Short mmCIF file of C-alpha atoms and ligand atoms in Angstrom, two decimals:
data_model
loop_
_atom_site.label_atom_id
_atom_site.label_comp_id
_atom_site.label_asym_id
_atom_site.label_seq_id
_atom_site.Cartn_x
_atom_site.Cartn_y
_atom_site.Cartn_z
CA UNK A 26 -20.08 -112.65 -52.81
CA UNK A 27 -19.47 -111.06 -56.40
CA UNK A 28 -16.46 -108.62 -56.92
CA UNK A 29 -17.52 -104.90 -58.44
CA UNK A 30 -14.78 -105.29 -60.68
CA UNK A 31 -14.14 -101.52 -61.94
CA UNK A 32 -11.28 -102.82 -63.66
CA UNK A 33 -13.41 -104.66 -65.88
CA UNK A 34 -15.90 -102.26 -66.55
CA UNK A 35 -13.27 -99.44 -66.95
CA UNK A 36 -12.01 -101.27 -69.81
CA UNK A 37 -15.74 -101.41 -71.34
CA UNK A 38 -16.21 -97.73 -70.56
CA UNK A 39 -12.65 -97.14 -72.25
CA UNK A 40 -13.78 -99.30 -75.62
CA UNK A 41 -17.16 -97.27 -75.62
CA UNK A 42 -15.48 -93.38 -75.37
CA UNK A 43 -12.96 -94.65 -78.10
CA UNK A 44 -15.70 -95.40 -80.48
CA UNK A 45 -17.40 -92.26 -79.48
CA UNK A 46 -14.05 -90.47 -80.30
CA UNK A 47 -13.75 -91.74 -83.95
CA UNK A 48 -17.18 -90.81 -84.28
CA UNK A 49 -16.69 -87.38 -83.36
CA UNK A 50 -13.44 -86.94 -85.83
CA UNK A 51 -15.37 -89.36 -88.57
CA UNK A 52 -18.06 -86.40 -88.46
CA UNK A 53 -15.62 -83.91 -88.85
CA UNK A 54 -14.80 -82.89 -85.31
CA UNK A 55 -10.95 -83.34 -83.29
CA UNK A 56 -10.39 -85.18 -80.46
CA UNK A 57 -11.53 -83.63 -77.11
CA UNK A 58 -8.64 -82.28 -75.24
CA UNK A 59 -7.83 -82.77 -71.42
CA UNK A 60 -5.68 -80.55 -69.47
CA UNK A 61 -3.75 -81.38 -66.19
CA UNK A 62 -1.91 -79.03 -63.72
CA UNK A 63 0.11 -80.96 -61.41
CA UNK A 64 1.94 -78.40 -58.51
CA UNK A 65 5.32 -80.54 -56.73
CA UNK A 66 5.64 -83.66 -56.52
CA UNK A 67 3.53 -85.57 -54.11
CA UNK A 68 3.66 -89.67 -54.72
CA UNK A 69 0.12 -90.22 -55.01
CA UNK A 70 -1.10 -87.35 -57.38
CA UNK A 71 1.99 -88.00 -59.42
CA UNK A 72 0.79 -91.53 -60.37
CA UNK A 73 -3.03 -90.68 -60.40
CA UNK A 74 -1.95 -87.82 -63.23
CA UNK A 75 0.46 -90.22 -64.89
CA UNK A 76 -2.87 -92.43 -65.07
CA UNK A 77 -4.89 -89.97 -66.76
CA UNK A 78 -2.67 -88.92 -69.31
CA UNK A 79 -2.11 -92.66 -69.98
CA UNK A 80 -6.07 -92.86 -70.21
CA UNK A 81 -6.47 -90.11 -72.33
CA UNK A 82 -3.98 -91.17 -75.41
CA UNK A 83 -6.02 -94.86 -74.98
CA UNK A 84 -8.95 -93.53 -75.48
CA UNK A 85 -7.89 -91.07 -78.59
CA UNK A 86 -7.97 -88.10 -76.71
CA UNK A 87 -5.57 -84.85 -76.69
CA UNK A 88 -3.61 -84.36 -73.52
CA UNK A 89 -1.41 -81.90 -72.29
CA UNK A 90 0.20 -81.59 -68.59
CA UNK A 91 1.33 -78.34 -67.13
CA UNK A 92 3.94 -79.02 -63.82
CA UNK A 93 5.40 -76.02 -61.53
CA UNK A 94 7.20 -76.60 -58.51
CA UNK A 95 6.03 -75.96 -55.41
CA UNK A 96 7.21 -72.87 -54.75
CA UNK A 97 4.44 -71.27 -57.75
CA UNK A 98 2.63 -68.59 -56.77
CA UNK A 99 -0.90 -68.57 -56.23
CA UNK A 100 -1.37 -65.89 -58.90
CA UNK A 101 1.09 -67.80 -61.24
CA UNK A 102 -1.76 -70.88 -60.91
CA UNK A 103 -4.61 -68.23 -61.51
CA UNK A 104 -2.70 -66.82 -64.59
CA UNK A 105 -2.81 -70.47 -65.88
CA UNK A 106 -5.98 -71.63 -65.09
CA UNK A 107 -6.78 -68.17 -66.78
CA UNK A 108 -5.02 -69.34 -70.04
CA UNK A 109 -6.84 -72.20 -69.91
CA UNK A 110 -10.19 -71.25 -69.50
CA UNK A 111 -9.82 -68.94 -72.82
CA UNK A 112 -7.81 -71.64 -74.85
CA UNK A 113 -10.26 -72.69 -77.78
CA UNK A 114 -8.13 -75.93 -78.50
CA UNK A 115 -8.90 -77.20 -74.49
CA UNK A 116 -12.40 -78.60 -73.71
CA UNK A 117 -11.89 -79.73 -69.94
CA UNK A 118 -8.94 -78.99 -67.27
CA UNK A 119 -8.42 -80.40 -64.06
CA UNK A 120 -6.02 -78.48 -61.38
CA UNK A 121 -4.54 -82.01 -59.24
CA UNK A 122 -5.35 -81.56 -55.58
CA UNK A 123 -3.76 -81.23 -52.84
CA UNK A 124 -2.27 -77.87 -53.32
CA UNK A 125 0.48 -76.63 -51.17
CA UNK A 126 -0.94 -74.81 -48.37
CA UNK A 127 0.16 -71.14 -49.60
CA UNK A 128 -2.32 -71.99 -52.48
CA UNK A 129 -5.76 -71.79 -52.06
CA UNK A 130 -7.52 -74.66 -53.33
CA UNK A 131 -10.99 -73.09 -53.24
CA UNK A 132 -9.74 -69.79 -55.20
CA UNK A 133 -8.31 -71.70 -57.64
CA UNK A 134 -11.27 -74.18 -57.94
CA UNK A 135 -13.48 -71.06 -58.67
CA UNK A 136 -11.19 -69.57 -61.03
CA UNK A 137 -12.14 -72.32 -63.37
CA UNK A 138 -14.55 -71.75 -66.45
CA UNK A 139 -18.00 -74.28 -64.93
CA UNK A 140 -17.83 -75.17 -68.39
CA UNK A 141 -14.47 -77.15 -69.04
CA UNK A 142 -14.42 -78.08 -65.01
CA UNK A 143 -14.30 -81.59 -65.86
CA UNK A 144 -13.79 -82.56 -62.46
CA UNK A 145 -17.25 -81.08 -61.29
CA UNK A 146 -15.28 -79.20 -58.42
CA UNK A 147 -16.59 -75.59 -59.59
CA UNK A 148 -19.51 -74.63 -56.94
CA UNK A 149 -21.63 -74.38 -60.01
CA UNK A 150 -21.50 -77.55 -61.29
CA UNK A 151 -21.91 -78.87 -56.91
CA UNK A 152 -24.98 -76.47 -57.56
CA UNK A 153 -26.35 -77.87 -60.36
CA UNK A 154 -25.53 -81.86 -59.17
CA UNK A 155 -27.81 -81.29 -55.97
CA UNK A 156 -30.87 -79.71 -58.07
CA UNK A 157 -30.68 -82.59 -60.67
CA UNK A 158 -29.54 -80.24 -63.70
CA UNK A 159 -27.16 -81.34 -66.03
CA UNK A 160 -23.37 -80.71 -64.96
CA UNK A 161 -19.94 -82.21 -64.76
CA UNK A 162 -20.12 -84.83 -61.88
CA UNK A 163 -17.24 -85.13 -59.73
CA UNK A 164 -15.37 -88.11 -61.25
CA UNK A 165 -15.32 -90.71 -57.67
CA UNK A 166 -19.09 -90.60 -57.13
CA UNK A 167 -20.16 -90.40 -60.65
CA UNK A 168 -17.95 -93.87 -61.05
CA UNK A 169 -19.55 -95.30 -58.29
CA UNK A 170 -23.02 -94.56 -60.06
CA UNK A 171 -21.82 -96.16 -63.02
CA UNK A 172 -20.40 -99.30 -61.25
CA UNK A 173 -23.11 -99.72 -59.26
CA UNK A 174 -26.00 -99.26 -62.61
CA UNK A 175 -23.69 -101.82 -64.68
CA UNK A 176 -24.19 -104.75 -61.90
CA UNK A 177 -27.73 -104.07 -61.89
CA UNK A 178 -27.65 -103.40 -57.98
CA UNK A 179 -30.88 -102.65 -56.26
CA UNK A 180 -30.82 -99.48 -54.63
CA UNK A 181 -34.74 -98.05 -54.39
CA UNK A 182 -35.39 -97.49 -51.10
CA UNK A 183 -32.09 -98.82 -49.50
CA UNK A 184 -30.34 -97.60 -46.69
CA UNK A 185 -27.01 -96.50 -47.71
CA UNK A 186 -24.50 -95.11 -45.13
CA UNK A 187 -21.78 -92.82 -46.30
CA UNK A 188 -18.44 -92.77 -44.54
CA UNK A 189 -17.32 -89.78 -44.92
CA UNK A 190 -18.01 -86.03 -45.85
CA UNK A 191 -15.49 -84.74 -48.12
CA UNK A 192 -16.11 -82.28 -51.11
CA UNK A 193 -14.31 -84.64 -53.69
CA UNK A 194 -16.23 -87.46 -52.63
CA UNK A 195 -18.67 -88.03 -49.29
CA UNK A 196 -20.61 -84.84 -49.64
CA UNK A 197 -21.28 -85.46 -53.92
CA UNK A 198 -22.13 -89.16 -53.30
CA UNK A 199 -24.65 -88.80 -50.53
CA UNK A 200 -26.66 -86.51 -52.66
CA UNK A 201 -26.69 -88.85 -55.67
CA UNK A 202 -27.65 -91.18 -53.74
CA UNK A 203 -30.60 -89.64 -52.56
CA UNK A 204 -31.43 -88.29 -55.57
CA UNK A 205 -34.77 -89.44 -57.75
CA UNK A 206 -33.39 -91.84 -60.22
CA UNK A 207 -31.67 -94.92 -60.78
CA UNK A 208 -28.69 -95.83 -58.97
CA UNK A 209 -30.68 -93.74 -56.11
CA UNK A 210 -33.96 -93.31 -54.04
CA UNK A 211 -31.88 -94.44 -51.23
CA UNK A 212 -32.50 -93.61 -47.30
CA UNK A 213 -28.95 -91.58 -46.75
CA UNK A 214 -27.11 -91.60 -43.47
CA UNK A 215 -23.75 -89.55 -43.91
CA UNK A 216 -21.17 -90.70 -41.25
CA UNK A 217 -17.89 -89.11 -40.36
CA UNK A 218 -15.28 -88.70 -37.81
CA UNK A 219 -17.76 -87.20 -34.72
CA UNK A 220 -20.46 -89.43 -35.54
CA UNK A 221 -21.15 -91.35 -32.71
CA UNK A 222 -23.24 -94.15 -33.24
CA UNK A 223 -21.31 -95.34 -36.23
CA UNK A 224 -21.38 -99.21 -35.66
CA UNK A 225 -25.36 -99.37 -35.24
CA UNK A 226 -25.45 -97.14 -38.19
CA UNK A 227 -23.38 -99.33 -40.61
CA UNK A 228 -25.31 -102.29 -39.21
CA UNK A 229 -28.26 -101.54 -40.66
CA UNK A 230 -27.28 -100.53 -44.00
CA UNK A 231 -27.82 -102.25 -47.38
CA UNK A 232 -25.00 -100.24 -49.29
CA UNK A 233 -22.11 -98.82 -47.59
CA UNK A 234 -19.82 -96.37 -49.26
CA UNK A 235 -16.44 -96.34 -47.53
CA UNK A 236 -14.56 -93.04 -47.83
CA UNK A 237 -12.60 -92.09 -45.02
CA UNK A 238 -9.30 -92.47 -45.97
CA UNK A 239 -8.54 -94.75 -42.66
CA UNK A 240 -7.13 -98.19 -44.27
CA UNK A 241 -9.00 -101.14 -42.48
CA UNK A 242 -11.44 -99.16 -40.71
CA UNK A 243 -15.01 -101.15 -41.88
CA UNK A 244 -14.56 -104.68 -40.36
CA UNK A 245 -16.72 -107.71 -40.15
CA UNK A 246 -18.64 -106.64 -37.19
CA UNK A 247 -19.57 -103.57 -38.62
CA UNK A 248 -21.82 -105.06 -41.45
CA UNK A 249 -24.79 -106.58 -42.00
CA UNK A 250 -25.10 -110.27 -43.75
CA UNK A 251 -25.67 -109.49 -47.92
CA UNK A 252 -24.70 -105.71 -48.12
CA UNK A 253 -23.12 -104.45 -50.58
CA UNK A 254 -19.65 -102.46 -50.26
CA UNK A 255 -18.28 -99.96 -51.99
CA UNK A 256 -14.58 -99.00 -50.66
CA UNK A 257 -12.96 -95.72 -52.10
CA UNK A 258 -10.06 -96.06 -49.43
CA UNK A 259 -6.33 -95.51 -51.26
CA UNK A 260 -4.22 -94.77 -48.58
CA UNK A 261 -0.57 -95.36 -49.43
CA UNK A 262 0.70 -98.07 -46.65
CA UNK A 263 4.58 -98.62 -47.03
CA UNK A 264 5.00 -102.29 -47.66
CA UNK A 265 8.55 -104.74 -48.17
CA UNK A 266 6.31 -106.99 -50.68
CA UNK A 267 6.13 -104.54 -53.48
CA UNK A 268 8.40 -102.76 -55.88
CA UNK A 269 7.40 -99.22 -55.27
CA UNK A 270 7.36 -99.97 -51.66
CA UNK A 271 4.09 -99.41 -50.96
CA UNK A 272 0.78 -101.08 -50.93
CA UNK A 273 -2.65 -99.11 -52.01
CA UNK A 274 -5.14 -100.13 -48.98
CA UNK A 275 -8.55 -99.85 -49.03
CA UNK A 276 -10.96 -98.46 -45.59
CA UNK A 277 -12.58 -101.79 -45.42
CA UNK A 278 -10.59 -104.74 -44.11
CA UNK A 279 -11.41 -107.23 -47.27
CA UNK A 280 -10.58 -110.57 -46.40
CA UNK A 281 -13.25 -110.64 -43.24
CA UNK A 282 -15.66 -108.45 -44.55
CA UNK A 283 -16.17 -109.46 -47.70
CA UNK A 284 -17.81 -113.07 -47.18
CA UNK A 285 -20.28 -111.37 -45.46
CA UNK A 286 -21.24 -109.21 -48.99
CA UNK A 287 -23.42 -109.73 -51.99
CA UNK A 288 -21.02 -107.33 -53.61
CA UNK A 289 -17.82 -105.79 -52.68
CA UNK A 290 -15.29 -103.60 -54.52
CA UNK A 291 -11.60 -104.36 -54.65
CA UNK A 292 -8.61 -102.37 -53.50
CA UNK A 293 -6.79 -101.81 -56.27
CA UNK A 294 -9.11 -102.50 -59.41
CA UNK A 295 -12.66 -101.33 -57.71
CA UNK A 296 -13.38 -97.36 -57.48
CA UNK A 297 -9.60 -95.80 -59.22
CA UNK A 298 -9.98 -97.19 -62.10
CA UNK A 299 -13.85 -95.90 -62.45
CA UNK A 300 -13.10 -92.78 -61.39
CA UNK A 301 -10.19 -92.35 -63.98
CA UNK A 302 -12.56 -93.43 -66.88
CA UNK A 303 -15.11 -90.84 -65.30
CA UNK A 304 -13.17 -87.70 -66.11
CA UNK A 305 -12.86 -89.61 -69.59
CA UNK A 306 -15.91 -89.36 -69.58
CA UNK A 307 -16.60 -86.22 -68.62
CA UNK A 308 -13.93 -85.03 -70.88
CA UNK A 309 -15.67 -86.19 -73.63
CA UNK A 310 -19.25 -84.67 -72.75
CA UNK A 311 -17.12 -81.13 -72.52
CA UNK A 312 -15.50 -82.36 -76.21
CA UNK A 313 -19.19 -82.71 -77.72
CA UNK A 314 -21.08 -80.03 -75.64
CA UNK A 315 -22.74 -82.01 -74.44
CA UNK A 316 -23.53 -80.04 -70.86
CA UNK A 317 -23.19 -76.29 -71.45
CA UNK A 318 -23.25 -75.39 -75.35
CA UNK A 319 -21.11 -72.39 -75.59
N1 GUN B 407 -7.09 -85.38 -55.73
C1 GUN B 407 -7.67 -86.53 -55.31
N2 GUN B 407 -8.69 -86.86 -56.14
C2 GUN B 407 -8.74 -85.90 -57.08
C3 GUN B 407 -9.57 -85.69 -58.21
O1 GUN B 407 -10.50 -86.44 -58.51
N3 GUN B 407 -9.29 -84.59 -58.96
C4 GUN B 407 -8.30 -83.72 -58.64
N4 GUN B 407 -8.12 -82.66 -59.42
N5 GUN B 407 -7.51 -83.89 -57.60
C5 GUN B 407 -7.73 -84.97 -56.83
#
């Protein structure tokens, strides 16, 4: 069994977009600039945006983070979003979901310019992903990619069972997987919460792609001898053995699964920290224009 260590090959990624960065201001260019908006205060997206502004001075990049309370209007959030979409000095902008529920998420997400939605939540950019045009990439799946091309791992022809069907993550990483190109050309089975044959169906797959958000759900008898894993499972369990007083735990149940892998990703250190390093990325396509040139 080998480890996908995203970790590792965040830090690579994070070496690489540096040098790219001095390149771009060496040539006479600035630094790319990422926007956040973070609405109240909920744990999780409070340390995953705390993470990305961290990311972003690492890697030389311009950051700048825009909190309201919960009790923002919707229209206040479309005012900003707004702003942002006709600020020359921001190339990319992410709006941190969940929203409270007076908000609506999908409004918001298509208030955003296509062109500096960095996350790749815009339906345009979904759009363009599924007809194999260039677009931002939602940054989850388009880490997985990336993991999964830097260890080499087979995936023509392959049977790869999603778990789950979200928009952030299931949905985007099912059709990349499908797609015509390398990491892809995979057989796709998407599984979710009314699929009933679930067991038989992650039996006989060579890559699985855990994203339910249930902690511990893929176990040992649910996988087949040499597949490989991919778990995208963060679900904040509350825990006496750490400082913050909770533990991050993954949907696959590690310690019994994973002798049974040729690869497996960690929870911590496997999918966050590639999917941080993918809106880097991403960031720094919308920085050189590299998508959509105007
Ligand atoms: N909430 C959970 N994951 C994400 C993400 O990738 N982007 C945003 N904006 N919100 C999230």
């Amino acid at each position: 069994m080998q480890l996908l260590d995203g970790k590792a090959i965040a830090a690579q990624m994070k070496q690489e977009i540096a040098q790219e960065v001095k390149q771009l201001i060496a040539q006479g260019g600035r630094a790319p600039h990422l926007a956040a908006i973070l609405v109240g205060n909920d744990g999780g997206s409070e340390t995953y945006v705390a993470s990305k502004v961290k990311t972003c001075h690492e890697v030389g990049f311009e950051s700048s983070l825009f909190r309201y309370d919960n009790s923002i209007t919707e229209q206040a959030i479309l005012d900003k979003v707004a702003a942002l979409n006709n600020d020359p000095a921001v190339d990319g902008f992410i709006v941190q979901l969940p929203l409270p529920k007076h908000i609506s998420e999908q409004k918001v997400i298509e208030a955003i310019d296509y062109r500096k939605d960095v996350d790749g939540f815009h339906p345009i950019n979904v759009g363009r992903m599924a007809i194999g045009l260039p677009c931002f990439v939602s940054a989850t799946p388009a880490g997985i990619v990336e993991l999964l091309k830097r260890y080499n791992i087979e995936t023509q022809g392959k049977h790869c069972v999603v778990l789950g069907r979200s928009n952030i993550v299931g949905k985007p990483m099912a059709m990349l997987m499908a797609q015509k190109a390398y990491p892809g050309d995979c057989t796709v089975t998407v599984c979710h919460s009314r699929s009933k044959n679930l067991k038989e169906m992650c039996l006989s797959a060579d890559i699985i792609i855990a994203a339910l958000g249930v902690p511990e759900f893929l176990t040992a008898d649910m996988v087949k001898q040499g597949a490989v894993i991919v778990d995208v499972g963060t679900t904040r369990v509350p825990s006496t053995t750490t400082k913050s007083g909770f533990k991050l735990t993954g949907d696959v149940k590690f310690d019994e699964v994973a002798p049974k892998c040729s690869y497996i990703s960690p929870v911590p250190g496997g999918v966050g920290p590639m999917t941080i390093i993918s809106l880097m990325r991403n960031t720094l396509l919308a920085g050189q224009k590299a998508i959509y040139k105007d």
